[in-house]
GROMACS .gro file of C-alpha atoms in nm:
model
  369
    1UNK     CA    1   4.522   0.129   2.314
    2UNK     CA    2   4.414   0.358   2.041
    3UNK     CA    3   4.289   0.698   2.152
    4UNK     CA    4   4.043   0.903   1.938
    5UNK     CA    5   4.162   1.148   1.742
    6UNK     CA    6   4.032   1.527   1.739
    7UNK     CA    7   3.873   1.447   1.358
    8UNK     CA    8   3.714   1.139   1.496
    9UNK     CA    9   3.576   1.264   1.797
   10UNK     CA   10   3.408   1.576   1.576
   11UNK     CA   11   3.293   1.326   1.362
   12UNK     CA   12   3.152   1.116   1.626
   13UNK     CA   13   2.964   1.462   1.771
   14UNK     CA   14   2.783   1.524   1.439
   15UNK     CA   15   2.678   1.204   1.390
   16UNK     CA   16   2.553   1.198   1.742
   17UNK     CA   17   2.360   1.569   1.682
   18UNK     CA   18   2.220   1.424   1.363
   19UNK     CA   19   2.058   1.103   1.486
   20UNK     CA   20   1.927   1.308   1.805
   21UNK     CA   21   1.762   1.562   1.545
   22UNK     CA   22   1.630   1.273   1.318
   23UNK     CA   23   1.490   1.106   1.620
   24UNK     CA   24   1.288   1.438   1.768
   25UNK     CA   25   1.196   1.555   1.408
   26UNK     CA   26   1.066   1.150   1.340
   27UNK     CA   27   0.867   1.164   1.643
   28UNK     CA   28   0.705   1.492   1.529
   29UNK     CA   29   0.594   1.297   1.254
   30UNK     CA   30   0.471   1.022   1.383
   31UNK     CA   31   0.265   1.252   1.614
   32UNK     CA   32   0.132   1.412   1.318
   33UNK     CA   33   0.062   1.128   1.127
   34UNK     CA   34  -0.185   1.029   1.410
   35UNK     CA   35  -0.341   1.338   1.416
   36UNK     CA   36  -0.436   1.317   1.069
   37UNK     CA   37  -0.584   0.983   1.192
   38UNK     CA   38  -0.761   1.148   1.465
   39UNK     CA   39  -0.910   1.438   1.176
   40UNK     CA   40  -0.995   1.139   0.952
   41UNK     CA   41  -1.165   0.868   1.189
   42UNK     CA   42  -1.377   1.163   1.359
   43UNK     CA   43  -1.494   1.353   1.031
   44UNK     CA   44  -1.293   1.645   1.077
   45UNK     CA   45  -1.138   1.707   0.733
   46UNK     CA   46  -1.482   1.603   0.547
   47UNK     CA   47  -1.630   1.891   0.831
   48UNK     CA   48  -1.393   2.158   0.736
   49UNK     CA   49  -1.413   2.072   0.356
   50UNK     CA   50  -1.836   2.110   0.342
   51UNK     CA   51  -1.879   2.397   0.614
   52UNK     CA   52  -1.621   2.626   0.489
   53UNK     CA   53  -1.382   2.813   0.783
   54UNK     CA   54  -1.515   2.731   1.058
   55UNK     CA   55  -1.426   2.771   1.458
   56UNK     CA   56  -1.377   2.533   1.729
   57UNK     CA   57  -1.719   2.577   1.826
   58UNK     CA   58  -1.908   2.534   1.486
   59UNK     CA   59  -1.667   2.256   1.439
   60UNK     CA   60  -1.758   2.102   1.762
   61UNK     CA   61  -2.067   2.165   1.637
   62UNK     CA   62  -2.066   2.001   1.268
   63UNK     CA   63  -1.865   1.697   1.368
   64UNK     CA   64  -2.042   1.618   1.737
   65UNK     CA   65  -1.738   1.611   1.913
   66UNK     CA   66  -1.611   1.836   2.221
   67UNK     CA   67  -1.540   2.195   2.171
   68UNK     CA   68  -1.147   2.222   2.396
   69UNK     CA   69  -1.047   1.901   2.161
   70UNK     CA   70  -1.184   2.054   1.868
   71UNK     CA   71  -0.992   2.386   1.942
   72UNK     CA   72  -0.696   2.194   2.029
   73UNK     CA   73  -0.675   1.991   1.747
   74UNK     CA   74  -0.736   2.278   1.489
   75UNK     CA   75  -0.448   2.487   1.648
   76UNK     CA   76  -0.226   2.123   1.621
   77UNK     CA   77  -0.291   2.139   1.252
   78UNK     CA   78  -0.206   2.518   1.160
   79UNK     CA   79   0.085   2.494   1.354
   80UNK     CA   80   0.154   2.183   1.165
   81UNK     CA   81   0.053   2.299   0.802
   82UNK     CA   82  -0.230   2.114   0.765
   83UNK     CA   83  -0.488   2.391   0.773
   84UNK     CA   84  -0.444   2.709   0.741
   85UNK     CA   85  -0.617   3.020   0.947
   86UNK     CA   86  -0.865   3.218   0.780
   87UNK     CA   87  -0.980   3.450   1.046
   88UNK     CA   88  -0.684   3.567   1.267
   89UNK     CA   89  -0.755   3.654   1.651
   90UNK     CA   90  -0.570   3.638   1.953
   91UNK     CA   91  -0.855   3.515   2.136
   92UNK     CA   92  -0.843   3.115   2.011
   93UNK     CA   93  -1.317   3.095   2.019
   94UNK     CA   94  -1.300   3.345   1.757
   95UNK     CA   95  -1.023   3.208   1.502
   96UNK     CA   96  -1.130   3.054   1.213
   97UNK     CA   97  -0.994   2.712   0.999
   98UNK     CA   98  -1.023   2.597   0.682
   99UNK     CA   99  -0.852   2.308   0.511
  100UNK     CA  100  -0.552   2.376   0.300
  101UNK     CA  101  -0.712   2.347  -0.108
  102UNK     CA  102  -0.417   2.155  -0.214
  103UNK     CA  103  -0.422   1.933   0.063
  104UNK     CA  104  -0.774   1.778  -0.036
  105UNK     CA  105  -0.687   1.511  -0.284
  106UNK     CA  106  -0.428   1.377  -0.028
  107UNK     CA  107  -0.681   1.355   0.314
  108UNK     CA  108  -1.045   1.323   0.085
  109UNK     CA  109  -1.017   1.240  -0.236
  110UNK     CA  110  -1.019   0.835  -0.235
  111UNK     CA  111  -1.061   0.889  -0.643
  112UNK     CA  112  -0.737   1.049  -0.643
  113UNK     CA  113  -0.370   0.902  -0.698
  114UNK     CA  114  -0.220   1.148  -0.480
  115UNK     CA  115  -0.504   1.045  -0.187
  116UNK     CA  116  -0.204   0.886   0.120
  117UNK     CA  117  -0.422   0.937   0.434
  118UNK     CA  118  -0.463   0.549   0.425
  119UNK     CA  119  -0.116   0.550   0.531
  120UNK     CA  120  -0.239   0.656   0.895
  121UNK     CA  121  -0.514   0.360   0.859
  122UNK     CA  122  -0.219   0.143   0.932
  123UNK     CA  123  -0.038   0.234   1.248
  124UNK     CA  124  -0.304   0.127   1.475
  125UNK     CA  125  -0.238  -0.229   1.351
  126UNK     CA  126   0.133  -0.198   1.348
  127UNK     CA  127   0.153  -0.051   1.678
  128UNK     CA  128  -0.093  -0.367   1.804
  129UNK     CA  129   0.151  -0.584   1.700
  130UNK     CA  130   0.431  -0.480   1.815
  131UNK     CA  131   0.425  -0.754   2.087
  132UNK     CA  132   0.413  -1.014   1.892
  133UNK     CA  133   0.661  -0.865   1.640
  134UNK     CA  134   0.916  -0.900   1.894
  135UNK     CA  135   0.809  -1.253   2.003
  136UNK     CA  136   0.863  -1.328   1.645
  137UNK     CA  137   1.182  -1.159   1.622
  138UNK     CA  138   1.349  -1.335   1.952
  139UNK     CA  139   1.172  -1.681   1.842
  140UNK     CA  140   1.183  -1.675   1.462
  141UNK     CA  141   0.850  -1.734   1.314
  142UNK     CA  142   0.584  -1.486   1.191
  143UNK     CA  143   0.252  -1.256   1.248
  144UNK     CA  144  -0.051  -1.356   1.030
  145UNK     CA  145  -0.166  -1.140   0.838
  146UNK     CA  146  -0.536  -1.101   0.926
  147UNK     CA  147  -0.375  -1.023   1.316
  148UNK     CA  148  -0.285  -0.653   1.218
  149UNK     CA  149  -0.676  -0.596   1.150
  150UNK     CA  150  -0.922  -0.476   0.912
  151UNK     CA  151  -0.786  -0.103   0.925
  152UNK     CA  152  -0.467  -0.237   0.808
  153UNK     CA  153  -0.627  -0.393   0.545
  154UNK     CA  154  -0.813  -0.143   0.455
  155UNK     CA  155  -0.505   0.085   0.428
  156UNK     CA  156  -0.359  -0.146   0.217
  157UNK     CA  157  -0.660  -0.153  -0.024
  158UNK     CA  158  -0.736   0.253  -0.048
  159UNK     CA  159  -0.401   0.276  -0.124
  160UNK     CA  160  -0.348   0.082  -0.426
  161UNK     CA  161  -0.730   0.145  -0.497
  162UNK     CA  162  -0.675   0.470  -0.697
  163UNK     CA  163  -0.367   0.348  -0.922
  164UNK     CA  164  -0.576   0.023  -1.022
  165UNK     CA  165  -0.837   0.211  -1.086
  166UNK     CA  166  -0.659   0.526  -1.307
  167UNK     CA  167  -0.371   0.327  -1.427
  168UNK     CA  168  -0.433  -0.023  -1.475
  169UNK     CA  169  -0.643  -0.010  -1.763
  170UNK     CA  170  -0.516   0.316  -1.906
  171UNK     CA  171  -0.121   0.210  -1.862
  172UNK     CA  172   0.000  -0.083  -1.741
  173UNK     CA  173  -0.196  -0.351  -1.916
  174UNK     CA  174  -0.167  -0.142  -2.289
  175UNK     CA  175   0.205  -0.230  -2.203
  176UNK     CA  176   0.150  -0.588  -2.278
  177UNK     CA  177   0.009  -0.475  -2.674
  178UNK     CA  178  -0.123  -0.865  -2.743
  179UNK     CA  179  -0.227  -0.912  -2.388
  180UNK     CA  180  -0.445  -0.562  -2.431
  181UNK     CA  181  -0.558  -0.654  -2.791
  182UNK     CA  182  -0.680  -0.945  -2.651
  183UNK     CA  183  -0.886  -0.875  -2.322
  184UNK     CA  184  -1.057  -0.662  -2.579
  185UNK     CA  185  -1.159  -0.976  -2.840
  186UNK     CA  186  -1.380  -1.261  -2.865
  187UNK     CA  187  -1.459  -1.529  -2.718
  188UNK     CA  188  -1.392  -1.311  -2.375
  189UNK     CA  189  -1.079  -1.336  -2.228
  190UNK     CA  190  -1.036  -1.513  -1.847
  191UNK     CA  191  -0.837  -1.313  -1.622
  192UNK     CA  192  -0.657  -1.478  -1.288
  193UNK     CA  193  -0.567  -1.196  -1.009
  194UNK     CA  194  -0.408  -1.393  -0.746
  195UNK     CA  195  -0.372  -1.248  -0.424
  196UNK     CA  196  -0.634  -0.991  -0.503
  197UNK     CA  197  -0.714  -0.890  -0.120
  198UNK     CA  198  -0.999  -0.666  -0.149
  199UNK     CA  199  -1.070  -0.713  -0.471
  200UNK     CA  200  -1.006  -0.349  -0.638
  201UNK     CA  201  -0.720  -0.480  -0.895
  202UNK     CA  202  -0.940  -0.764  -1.047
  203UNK     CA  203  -1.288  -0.477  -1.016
  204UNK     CA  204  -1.022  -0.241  -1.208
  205UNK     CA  205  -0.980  -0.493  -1.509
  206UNK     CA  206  -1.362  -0.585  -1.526
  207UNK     CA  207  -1.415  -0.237  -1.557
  208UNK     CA  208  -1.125  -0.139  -1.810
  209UNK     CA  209  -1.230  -0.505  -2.054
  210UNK     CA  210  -1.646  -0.493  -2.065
  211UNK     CA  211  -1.591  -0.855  -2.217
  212UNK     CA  212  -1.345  -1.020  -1.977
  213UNK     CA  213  -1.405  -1.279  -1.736
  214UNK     CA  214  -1.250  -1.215  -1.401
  215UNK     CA  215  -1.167  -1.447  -1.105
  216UNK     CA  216  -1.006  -1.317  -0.776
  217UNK     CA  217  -0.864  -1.560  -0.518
  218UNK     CA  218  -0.693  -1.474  -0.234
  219UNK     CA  219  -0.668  -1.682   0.099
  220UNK     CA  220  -0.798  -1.406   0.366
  221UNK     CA  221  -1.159  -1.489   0.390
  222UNK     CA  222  -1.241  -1.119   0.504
  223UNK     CA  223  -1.044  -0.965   0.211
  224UNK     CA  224  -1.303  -1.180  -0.024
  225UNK     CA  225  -1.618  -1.092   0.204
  226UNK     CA  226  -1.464  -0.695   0.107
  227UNK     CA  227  -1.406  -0.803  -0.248
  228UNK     CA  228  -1.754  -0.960  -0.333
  229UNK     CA  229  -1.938  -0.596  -0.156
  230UNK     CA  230  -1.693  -0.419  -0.367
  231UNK     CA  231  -1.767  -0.561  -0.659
  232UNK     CA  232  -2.159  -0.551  -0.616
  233UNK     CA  233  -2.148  -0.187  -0.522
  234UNK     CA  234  -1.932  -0.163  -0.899
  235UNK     CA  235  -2.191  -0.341  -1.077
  236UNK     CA  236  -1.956  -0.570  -1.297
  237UNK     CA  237  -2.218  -0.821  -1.253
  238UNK     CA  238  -2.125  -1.232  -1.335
  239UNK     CA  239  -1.840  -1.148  -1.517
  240UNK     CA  240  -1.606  -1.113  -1.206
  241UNK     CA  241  -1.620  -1.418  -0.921
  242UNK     CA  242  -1.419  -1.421  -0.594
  243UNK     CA  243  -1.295  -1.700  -0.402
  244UNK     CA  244  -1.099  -1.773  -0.100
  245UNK     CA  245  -0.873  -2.016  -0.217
  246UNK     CA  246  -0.587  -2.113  -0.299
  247UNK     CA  247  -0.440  -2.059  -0.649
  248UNK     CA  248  -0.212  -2.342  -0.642
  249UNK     CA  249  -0.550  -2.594  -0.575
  250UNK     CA  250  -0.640  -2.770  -0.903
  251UNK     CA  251  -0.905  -2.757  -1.157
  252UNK     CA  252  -0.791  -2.486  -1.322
  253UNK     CA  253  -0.467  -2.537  -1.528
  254UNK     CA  254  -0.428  -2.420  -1.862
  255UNK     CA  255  -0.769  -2.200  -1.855
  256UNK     CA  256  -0.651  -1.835  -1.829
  257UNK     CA  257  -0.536  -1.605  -2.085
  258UNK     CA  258  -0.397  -1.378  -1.804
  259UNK     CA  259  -0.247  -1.420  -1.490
  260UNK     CA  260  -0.193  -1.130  -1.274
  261UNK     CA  261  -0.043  -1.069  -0.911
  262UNK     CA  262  -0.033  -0.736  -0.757
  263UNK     CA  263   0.227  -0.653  -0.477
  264UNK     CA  264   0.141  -0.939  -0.312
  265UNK     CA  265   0.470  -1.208  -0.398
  266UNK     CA  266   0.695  -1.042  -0.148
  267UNK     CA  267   0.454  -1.130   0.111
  268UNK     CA  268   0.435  -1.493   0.045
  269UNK     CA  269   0.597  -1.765   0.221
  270UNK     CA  270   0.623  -1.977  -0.076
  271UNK     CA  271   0.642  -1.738  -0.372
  272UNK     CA  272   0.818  -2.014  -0.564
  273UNK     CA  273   0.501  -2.239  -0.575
  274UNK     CA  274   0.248  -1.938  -0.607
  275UNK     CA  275   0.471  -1.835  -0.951
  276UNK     CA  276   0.495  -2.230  -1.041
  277UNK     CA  277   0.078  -2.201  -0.948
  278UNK     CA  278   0.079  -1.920  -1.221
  279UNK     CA  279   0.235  -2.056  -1.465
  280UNK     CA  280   0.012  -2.387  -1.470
  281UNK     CA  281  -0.312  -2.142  -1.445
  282UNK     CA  282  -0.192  -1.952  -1.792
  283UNK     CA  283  -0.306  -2.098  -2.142
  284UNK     CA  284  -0.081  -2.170  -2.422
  285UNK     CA  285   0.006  -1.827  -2.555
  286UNK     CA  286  -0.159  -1.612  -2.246
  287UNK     CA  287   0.061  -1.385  -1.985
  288UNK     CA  288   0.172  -1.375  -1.639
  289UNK     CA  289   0.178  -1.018  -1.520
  290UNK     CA  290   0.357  -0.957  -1.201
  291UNK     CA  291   0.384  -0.574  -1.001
  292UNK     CA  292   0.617  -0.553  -0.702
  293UNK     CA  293   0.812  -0.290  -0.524
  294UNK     CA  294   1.052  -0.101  -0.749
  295UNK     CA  295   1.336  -0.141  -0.442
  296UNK     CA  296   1.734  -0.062  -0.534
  297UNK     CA  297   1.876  -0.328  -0.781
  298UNK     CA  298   2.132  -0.349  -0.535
  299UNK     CA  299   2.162  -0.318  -0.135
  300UNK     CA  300   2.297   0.038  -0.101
  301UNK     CA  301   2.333   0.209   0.305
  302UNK     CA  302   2.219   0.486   0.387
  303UNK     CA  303   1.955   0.465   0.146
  304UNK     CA  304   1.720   0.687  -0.037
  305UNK     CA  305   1.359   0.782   0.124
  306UNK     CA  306   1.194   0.515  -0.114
  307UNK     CA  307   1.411   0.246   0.021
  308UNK     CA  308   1.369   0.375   0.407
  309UNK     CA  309   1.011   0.355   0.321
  310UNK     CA  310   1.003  -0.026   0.167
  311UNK     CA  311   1.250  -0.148   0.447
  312UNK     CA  312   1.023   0.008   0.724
  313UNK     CA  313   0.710  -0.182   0.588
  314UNK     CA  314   0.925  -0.466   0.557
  315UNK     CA  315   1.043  -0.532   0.928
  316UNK     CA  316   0.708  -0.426   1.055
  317UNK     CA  317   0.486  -0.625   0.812
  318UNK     CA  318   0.586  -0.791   0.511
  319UNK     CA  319   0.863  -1.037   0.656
  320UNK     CA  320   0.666  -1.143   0.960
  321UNK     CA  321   0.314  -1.193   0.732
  322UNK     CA  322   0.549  -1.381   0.495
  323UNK     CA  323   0.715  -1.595   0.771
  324UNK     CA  324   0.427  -1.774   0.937
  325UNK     CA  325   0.392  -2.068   0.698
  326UNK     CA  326   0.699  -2.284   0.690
  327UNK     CA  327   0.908  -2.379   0.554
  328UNK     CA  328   0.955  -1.975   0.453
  329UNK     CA  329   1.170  -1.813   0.220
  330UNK     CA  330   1.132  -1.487   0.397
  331UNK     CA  331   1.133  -1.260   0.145
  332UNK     CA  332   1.045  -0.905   0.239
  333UNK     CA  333   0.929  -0.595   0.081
  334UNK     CA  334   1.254  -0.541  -0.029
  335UNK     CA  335   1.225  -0.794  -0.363
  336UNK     CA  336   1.450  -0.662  -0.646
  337UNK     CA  337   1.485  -0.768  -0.966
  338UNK     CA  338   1.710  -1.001  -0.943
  339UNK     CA  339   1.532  -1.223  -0.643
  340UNK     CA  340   1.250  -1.225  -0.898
  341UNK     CA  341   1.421  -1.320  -1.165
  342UNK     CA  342   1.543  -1.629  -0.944
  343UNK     CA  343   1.163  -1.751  -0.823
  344UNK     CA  344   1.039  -1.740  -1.165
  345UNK     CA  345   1.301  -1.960  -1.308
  346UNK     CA  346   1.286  -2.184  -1.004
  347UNK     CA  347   0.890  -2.188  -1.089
  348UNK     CA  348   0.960  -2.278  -1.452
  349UNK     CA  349   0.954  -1.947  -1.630
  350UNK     CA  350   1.204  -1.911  -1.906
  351UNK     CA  351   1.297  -1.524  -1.840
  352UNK     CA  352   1.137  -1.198  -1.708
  353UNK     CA  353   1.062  -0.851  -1.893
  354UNK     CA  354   1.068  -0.539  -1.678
  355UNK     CA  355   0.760  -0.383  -1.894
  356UNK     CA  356   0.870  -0.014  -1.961
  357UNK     CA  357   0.599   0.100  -1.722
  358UNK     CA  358   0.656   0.472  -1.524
  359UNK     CA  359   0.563   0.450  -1.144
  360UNK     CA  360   0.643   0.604  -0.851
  361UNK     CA  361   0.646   0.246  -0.664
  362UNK     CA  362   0.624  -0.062  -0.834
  363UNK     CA  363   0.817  -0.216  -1.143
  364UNK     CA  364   0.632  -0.428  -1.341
  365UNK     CA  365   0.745  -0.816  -1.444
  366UNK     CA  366   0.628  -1.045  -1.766
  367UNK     CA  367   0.713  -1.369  -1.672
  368UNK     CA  368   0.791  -1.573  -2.025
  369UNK     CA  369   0.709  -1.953  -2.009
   0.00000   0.00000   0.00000
C-alpha cells in the first residue's frame, strides 16, 4: 500500500481549495449573468440609460415593474459593478442608479462589436435542454437545433451581427484582393452564404458590394422567416434571396463566384458533403471562404479562457446540434486547423489558406480547388 506523502497531501488540499473557490466564484457568475438577463428582458438598462439616475421608485416607475424588485435588483447590480450609485443614502428609497458609461456598448449598443449581452439570450435555452442533453449523452445521439429556441437563436445572431456588419466588408473579404476586386465589377458577382441562419452575414455583403447578387440558404425554416424580415427592414431589395434549403440540392453547380460559410461547419453532421456542396456551387476561378473558431492548434489541459469558452459551447450545444443526423462526424466547436484541413481535402479541395485576418474568435480558411 502506498501512503500519501506530506507534499502530496498539501498538494491535494490546494487543489481541493481551488476548485471549491472556482466553483462559488462560477456560480456568482452565472447568477450575474442572469441578472443582466433579468435588466435586459424587462427594459431596465434601456430605463436607466434614457432617464438618467434614477431610484427604485422612478425606476419602478419608467419600466412598469414592482418597486421591492426594482430596489433589489439595482442594489444586486452596484454591488456587482454593473451600475454605479450616484446619490449615496443609507436609507435604500432615496439612493440613486445610473448605468456605468463604459458599460453601454456591452448591454445596449447592438451596433457595437464590444455589445455581449446576447450571451445571456442563451442560457434559457441551454438550461431547457439540459434534459435532453443528458438523454443524449447516456444514449448517444443529438439535440436539434431549433429545440434550444428562438432566444438561442437570436443570441447567436446579435452576436455575430455586429462583426458582419463592421468587419466583413471593411476586413475580411479585402483579404481575398481578387475576390474583393471582383464583388465590386461587372456583370455582378453571385455570392453563396451557406448556413446563413438569420441572415445578417449574407445582409452584411449586400450591403458592403451595391452590385452583388446574394443567396442565403440555411435549413432552419425560422432562421430564413428572420432572414427575409431582416433583410426587408435593410432595404437590399432583389439583390439578396433566402431559402431554406439545402446547399448540397442541385441546380446550382458552377454558378457562384463566392462561396461563403460562417461558423456554422463545426455544427454540421456532415461537414464533408456541405464543403464537397461548396465546392460544386463555386465557378471556375471563384472562392470558397470559410470562418470558424480560432481553437488551440493542438489539445492543450488546463486551457486558456478562449478554449474554456469554445469547449463549454461545445458540450452544451455544438456537438449535440451536430449529432442528430447520422451517420455524424461529431465535430464540435472545438475545429482546429488541422480537422479542417482534413474535410476539405476529403471534399475535394486541393489545400487551405489561413487568410492573415486579426480576430478575437474566428480564423479564417480559403479553400483552393
Amino acid at each position: 500500500m502506498t501512503l500519501a506523502t506530506p507534499t502530496r497531501t498539501k498538494q491535494d488540499e490546494e487543489q481541493r481549495g481551488a476548485l471549491v473557490e472556482r466553483i462559488f466564484y462560477g456560480g456568482i457568475a452565472v447568477l450575474e449573468m442572469l441578472s443582466i438577463y433579468v435588466g435586459d428582458r424587462l427594459g431596465l438598462y434601456r430605463t436607466l440609460a434614457d432617464g438618467g439616475p434614477l431610484t427604485a421608485s422612478k425606476l419602478a416607475q419608467s419600466a412598469g415593474i414592482d418597486e421591492r424588485y426594482a430596489r433589489e435588483w439595482l442594489e444586486q447590480q452596484a454591488v456587482a459593478g454593473v451600475l454605479e450609485v450616484e446619490t449615496e443614502s443609507a436609507d435604500g428609497a432615496k439612493r440613486t442608479y445610473r448605468l456605468a458609461p463604459g458599460h453601454a456598448a456591452a448591454l445596449l449598443n447592438g451596433d457595437s462589436v464590444n455589445y455581449l449581452l446576447p450571451i445571456t439570450w442563451a442560457i434559457p435555452g441551454l438550461a431547457a435542454m439540459l434534459p435532453a442533453l443528458l438523454t443524449a449523452y447516456r444514449r448517444g445521439g443529438g439535440v436539434p437545433y431549433s429545440d434550444y429556441g428562438p432566444e438561442f437563436r437570436n443570441s447567436i445572431a446579435f452576436l455575430n451581427r455586429p462583426m458582419f456588419l463592421n468587419q466583413l466588408g471593411s476586413q475580411w473579404l479585402p483579404a481575398m484582393p481578387d475576390v474583393d476586386r471582383r464583388l465590386r465589377a461587372d456583370p455582378p458577382a453571385r455570392v453563396a452564404d451557406v448556413g446563413c441562419g438569420t441572415g445578417w452575414s449574407s445582409i452584411a455583403i449586400a450591403k458592403a458590394y451595391p452590385m452583388a447578387r446574394v443567396d442565403g440558404f440555411d435549413l432552419d425554416e425560422p432562421s430564413i422567416a428572420s432572414a427575409r424580415e431582416n433583410a426587408a427592414q435593410a432595404g437590399i431589395g432583389d439583390r439578396l434571396k433566402f431559402e431554406a434549403r439545402d446547399a448540397a440540392a442541385g441546380g446550382r453547380a458552377g454558378t457562384y463566384d463566392l462561396v461563403t460559410a460562417f461558423e456554422t461547419i463545426h455544427d454540421m453532421s456532415d461537414p464533408v458533403s456541405v464543403l464537397s456542396a461548396m465546392r460544386a456551387l463555386v465557378a471556375p476561378g471563384g472562392a470558397v471562404l470559410i470562418a470558424d473558431e480560432k481553437v488551440a492548434e493542438a489539445f492543450t489541459a488546463p486551457g486558456d479562457e478562449l478554449e474554456r469558452f469554445m469547449y463549454g459551447w461545445s458540450i452544451l450545444h455544438c456537438l449535440p446540434v451536430g449529432r442528430v443526423h447520422p451517420p455524424a462526424l461529431g465535430t464540435g466547436t472545438v475545429i482546429g486547423p488541422e480537422i479542417l484541413r482534413r474535410y476539405a481535402s476529403q471534399a475535394g479541395f486541393s489545400g487551405v489558406e489561413i487568410l492573415p485576418i486579426e480576430h478575437d474568435f474566428w480564423r479564417f480558411y480559403r479553400l483552393l480547388q
